[in-house]
Coordinates of C-alpha atoms in Angstrom, one line a residue:
Chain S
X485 CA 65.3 22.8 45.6
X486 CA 67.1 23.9 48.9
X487 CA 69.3 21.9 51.0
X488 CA 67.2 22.5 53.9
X489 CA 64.2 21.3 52.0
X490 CA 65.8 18.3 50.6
X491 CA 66.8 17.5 54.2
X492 CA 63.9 18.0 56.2
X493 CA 62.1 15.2 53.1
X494 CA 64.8 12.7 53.8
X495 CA 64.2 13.5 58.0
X496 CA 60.1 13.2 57.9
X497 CA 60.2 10.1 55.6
X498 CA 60.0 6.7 56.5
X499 CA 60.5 3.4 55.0
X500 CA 57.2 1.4 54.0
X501 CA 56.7 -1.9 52.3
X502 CA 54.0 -1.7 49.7
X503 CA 51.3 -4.8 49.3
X504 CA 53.3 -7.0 46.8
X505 CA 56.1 -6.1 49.2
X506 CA 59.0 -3.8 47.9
X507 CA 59.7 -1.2 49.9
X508 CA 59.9 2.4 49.8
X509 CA 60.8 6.0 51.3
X510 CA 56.8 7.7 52.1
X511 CA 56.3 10.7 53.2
X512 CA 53.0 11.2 55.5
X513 CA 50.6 13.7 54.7
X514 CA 50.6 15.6 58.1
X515 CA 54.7 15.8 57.4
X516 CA 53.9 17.1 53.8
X517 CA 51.7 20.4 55.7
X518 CA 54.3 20.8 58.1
X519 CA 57.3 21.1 56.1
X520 CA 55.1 23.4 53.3
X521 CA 54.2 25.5 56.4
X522 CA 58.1 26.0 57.4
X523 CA 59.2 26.1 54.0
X524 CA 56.7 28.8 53.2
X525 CA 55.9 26.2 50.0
X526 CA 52.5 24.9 48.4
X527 CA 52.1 21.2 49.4
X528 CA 51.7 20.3 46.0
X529 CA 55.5 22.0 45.8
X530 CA 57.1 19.7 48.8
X531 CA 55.2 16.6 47.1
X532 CA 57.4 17.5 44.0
X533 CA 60.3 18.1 45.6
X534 CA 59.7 14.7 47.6
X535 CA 58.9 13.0 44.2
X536 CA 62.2 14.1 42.5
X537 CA 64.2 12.7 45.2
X538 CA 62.7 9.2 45.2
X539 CA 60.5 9.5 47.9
X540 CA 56.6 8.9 47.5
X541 CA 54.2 10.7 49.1
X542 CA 51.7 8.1 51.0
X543 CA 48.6 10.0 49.3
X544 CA 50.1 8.7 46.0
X545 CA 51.5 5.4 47.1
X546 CA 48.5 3.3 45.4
X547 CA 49.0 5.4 42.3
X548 CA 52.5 3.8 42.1
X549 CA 53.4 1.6 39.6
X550 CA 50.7 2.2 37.6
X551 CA 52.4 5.9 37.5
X552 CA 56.0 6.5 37.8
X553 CA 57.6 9.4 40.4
X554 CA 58.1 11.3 37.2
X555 CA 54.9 10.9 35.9
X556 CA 53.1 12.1 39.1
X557 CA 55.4 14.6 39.3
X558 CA 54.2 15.3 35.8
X559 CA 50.4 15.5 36.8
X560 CA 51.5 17.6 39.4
X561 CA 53.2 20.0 37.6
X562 CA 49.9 20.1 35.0
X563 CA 47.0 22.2 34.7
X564 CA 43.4 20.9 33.8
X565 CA 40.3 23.2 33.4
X566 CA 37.2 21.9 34.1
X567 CA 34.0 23.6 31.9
X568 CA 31.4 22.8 33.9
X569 CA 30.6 21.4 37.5
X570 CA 27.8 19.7 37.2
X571 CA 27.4 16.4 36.9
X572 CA 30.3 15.7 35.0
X573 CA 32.3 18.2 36.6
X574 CA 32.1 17.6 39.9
X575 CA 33.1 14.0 39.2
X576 CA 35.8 14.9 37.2
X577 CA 37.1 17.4 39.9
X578 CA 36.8 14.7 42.2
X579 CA 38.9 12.4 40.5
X580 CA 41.7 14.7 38.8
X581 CA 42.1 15.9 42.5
X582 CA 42.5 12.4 43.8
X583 CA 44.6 11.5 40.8
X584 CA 47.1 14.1 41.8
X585 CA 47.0 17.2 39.2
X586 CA 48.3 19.8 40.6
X587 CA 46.8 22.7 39.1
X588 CA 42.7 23.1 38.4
X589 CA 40.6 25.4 36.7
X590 CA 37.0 25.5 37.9
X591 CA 35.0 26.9 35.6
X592 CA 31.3 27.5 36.4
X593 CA 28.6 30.7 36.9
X594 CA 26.1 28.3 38.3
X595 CA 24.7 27.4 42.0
X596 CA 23.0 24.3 42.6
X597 CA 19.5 22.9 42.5
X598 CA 17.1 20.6 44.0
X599 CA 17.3 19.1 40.9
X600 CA 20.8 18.8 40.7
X601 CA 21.2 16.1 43.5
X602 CA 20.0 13.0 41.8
X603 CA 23.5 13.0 39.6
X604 CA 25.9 15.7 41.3
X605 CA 28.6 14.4 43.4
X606 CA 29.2 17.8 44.9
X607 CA 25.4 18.7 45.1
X608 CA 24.3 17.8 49.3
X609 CA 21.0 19.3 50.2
X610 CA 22.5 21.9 52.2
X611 CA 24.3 23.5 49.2
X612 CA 21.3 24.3 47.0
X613 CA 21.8 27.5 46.2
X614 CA 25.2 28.1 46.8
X615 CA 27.7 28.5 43.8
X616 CA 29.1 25.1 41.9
X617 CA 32.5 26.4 41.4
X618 CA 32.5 27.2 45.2
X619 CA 31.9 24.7 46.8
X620 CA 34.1 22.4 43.8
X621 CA 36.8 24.5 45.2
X622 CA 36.5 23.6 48.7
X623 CA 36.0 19.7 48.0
X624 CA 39.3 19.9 46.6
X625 CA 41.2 21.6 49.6
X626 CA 39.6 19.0 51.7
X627 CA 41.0 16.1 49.5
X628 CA 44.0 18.3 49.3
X629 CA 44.8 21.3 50.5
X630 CA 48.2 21.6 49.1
X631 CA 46.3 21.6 45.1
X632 CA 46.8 24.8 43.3
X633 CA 43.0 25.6 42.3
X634 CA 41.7 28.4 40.5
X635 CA 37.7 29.2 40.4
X636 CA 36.2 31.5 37.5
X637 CA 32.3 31.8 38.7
X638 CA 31.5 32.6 34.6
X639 CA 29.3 30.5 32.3
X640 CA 31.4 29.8 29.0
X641 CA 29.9 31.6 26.0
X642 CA 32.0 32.8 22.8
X643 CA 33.6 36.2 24.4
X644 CA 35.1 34.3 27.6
X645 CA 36.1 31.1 26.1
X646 CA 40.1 31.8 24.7
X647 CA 40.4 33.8 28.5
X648 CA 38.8 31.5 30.9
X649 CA 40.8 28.2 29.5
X650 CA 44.5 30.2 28.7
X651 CA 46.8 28.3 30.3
X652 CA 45.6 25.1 30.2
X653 CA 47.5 21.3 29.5
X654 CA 44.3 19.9 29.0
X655 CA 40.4 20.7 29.0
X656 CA 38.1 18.9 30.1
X657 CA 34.3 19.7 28.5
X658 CA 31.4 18.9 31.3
X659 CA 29.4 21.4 29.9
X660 CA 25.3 21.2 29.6
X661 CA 25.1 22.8 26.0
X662 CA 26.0 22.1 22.6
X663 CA 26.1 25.7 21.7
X664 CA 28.8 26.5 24.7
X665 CA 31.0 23.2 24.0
X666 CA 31.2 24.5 19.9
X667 CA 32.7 27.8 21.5
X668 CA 34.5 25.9 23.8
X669 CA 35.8 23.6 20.9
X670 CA 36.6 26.7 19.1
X671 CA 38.9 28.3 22.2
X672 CA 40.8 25.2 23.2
X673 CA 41.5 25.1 18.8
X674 CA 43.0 28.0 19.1
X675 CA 44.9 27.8 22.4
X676 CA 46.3 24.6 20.8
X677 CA 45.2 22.3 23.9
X678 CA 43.9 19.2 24.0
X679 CA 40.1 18.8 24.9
X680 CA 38.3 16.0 26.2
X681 CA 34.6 16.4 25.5
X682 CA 31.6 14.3 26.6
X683 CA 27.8 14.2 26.8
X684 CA 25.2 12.2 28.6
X685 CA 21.3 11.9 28.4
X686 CA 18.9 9.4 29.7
X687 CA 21.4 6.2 30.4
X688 CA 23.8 6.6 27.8
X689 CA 26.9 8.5 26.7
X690 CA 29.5 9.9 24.1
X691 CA 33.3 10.7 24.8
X692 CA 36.1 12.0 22.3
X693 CA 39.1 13.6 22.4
X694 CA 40.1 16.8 19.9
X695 CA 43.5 17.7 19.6
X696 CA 44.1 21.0 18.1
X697 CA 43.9 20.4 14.1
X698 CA 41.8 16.9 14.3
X699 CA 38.7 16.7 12.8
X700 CA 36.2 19.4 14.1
X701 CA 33.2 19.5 16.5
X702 CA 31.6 20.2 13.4
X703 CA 31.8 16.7 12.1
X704 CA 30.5 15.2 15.1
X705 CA 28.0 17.7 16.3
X706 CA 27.0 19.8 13.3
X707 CA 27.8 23.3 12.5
X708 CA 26.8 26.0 15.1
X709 CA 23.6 27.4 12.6
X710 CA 22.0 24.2 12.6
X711 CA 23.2 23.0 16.0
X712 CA 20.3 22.8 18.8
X713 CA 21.0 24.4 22.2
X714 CA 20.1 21.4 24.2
X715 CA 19.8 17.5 23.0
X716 CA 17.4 15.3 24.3
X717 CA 18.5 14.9 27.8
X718 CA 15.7 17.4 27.7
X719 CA 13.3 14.8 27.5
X720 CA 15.0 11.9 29.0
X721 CA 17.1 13.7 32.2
X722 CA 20.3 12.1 33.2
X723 CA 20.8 9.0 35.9
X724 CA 23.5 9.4 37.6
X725 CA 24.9 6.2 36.7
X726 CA 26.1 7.1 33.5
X727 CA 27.0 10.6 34.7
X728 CA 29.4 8.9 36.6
X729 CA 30.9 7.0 33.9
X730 CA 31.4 9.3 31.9
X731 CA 32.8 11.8 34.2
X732 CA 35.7 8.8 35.2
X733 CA 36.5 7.6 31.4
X734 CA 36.7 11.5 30.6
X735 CA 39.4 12.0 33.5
X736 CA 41.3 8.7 31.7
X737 CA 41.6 10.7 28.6
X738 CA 42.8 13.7 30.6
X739 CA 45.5 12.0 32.4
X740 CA 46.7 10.0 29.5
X741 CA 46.6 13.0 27.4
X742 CA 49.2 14.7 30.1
X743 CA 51.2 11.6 30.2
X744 CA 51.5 10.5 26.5
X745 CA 50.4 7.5 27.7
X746 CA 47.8 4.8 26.5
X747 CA 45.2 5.4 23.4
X748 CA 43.2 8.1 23.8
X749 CA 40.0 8.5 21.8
X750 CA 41.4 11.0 19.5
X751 CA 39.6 10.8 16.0
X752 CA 37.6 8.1 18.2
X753 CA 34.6 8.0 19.6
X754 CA 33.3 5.8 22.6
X755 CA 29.5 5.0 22.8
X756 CA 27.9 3.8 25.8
X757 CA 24.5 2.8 26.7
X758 CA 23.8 1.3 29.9
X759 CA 20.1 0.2 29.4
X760 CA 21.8 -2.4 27.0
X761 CA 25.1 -2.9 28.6
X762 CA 27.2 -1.9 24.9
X763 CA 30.1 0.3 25.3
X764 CA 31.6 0.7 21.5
X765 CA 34.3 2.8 19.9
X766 CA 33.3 4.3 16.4
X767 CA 36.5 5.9 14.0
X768 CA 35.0 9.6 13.3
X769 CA 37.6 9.7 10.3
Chain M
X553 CA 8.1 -4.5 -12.9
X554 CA 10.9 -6.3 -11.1
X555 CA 11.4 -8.2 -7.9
X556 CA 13.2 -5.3 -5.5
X557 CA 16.4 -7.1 -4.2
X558 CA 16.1 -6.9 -0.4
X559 CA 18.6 -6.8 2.3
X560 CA 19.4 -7.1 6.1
X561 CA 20.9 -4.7 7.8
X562 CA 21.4 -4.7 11.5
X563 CA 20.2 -1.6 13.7
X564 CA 21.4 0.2 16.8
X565 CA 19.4 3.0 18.6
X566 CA 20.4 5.4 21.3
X567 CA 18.9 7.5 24.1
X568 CA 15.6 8.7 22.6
X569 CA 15.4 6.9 19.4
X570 CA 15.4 3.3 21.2
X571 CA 11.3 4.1 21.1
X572 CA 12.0 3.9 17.1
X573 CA 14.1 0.0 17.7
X574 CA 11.7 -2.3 15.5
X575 CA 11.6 -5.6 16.9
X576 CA 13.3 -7.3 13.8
X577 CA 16.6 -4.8 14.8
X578 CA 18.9 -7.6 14.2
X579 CA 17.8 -8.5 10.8
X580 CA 16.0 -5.8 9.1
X581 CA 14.9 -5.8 5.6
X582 CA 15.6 -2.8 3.4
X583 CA 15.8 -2.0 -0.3
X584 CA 18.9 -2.8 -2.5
X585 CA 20.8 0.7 -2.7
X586 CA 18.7 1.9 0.1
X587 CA 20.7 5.0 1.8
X588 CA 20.9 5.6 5.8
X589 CA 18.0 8.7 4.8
X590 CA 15.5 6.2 3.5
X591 CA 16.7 4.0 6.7
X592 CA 15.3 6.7 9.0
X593 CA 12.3 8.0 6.7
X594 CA 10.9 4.0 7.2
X595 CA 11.9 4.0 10.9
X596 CA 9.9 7.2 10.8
X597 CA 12.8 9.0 12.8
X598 CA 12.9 13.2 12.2
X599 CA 16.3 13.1 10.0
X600 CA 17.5 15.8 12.8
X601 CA 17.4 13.1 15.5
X602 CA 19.6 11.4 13.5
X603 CA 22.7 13.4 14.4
X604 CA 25.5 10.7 14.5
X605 CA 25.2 7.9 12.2
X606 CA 27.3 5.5 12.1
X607 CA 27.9 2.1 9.9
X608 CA 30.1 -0.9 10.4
X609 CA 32.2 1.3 13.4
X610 CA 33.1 4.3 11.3
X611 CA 31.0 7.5 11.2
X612 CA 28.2 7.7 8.3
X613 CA 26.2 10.3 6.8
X614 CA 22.3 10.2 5.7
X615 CA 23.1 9.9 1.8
X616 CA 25.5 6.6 3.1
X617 CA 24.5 3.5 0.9
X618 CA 23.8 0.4 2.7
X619 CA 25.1 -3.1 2.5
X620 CA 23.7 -6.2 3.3
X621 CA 24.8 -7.3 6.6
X622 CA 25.6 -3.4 7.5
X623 CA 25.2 -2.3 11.5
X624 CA 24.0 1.0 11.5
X625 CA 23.8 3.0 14.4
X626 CA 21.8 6.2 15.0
X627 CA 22.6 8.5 18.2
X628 CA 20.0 11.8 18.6
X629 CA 21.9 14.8 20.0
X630 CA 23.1 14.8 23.5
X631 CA 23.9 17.3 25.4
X632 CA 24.0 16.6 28.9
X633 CA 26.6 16.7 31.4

């Protein structure tokens, strides 16, 4: 980290209280833009650098304490793909964005629908039509432009899996098919990251965490011969309620995946079914 | 000949299969050694539907052998997202 860098942080921040009162060195967004710009930097880089030297930038002052300066420097210095931008997707983009990790993979061939927008955060009746990953992209330069965000327009199938995650700290499955979550499954195995996968039909929901090694999507799904394409979210759509839900507990995992933090649901898995209000974790070993 | 030793089980259904719930769910009689297969032949559920079983909180399989006072829970494939 330059000097000058180091000293035009200290010049643009100012002291804030927070709510409980303690108070702290911020640094406003418009100053994070401005000293990127001069410093030729990503602002995801001066939001580091302001990090390291104790000073918070405002975007992430309500993350604090829940997160430490490390730890969102941690998230910031992480990269999370994200299979799929539908409904679980575009939640999940949402979210990690607003979290503060600094790198995403969007992962997506698809455009949207009209039938997309009863469930599909990033789905607006003007964007039918218009690629997923796209318009993902541009949601997260208007929560934050100084994100580091790759888009791969490419539906997930067994030749593309190992090349559109590489690279990845954590995946995040919010894919529509059993078949491309198995090669999915398979990729992130062998990449030896952690994946977060989920599925929703009707009102209700599954999430679980594999870690390279842990019990296979085999156990839990079946073995690819045998495994159907679709399940019966054929027959009973999704609401977006649970779509929702699911999207947020998924980016939970994710970040406490990252941080070493928490419980994830590794070798767990949480069930949840709205219609009857039970959300229950079942050991899958 | 013999008096068939009966038990209660409790049942949980998911998604699709929650057409399948009988109304005695919380308390539903079923054979002595009955297995979580004959549990879905009687609820007259397609053994495919079945795709995650689970008893008492820890995954199950069809050939699992109930208990009395078991909670079993059935969840049909999913795929959504």
């Amino acid at each position: 980290m330059s000097d000058q860098l180091i000293h035009d942080i200290q010049a643009a921040s100012q002291t804030l209280k927070r709510p409980d009162g303690d108070a702290y060195r911020s640094l406003a967004v418009p100053e994070i833009q401005k000293i990127a710009a001069a410093a030729g930097l990503s602002g995801r880089e001066v939001e580091v650098a302001a990090l390291e030297i104790g000073i918070i930038p405002e975007r992430y002052t309500r993350n604090m304490k829940s997160l430490s300066a490390a730890e969102q420097v941690k998230l910031l210095n992480s990269t999370v793909s994200i299979v799929g931008l539908g409904g679980l997707g575009g939640t999940v983009t949402e979210m990690l964005a607003r979290i503060g990790i600094g790198r995403l993979n969007l992962i997506d061939g698809d455009v949207f629908e009209d039938s997309n927008l009863n469930r599909q955060i990033t789905s607006t009746t003007a964007k039918v039509g218009l690629s997923k990953a796209d318009t993902a992209r541009k949601r997260v330069a208007q929560i934050n432009p100084g994100l580091s965000v790759t888009t791969q327009q490419l539906f997930l199938d067994e030749q593309n899996a190992a090349k559109l995650i590489a690279g990845s700290d954590v995946v995040v499955d919010c894919l529509d098919s059993l078949k491309s979550r198995y090669f999915l499954a398979v990729a992130c195995r062998n990449a030896g990251a952690p994946l977060v996968v989920a599925a929703v039909a009707g009102l209700s929901g599954q999430v679980t965490v594999f870690f390279p090694g842990d019990i296979g999507f085999e156990s839990v799904y079946g073995v690819p011969g045998e495994m159907p394409e679709k399940g019966v979210e054929t027959r009973l759509g999704n609401l977006a309620p649970i779509v929702g839900m699911i999207a947020n507990i998924e980016c939970a995992e994710a970040v406490k995946i990252l941080l070493g933090r928490g419980n994830p649901l590794r070798n767990r898995m949480l069930l949840v079914d709205l219609l009857e209000s039970t959300f229950e974790t079942i050991d899958l070993v | 000949m013999g008096t068939q030793i009966v038990m209660n089980i409790q049942i949980k259904l998911f998604a699709s299969l929650l057409d399948k719930l009988p109304v005695n769910a919380d308390q539903f009689p079923v054979a002595d050694g009955a297995t979580v297969a004959d549990l879905v032949t009687e609820l007259d559920i397609d053994p495919k539907d079945a795709k995650l079983i689970f008893v008492n909180g820890r995954k199950g399989a069809l050939d699992s052998v109930l208990a009395e006072g078991d909670r079993v829970g059935l969840f049909p494939p999913i795929g959504g997202g």
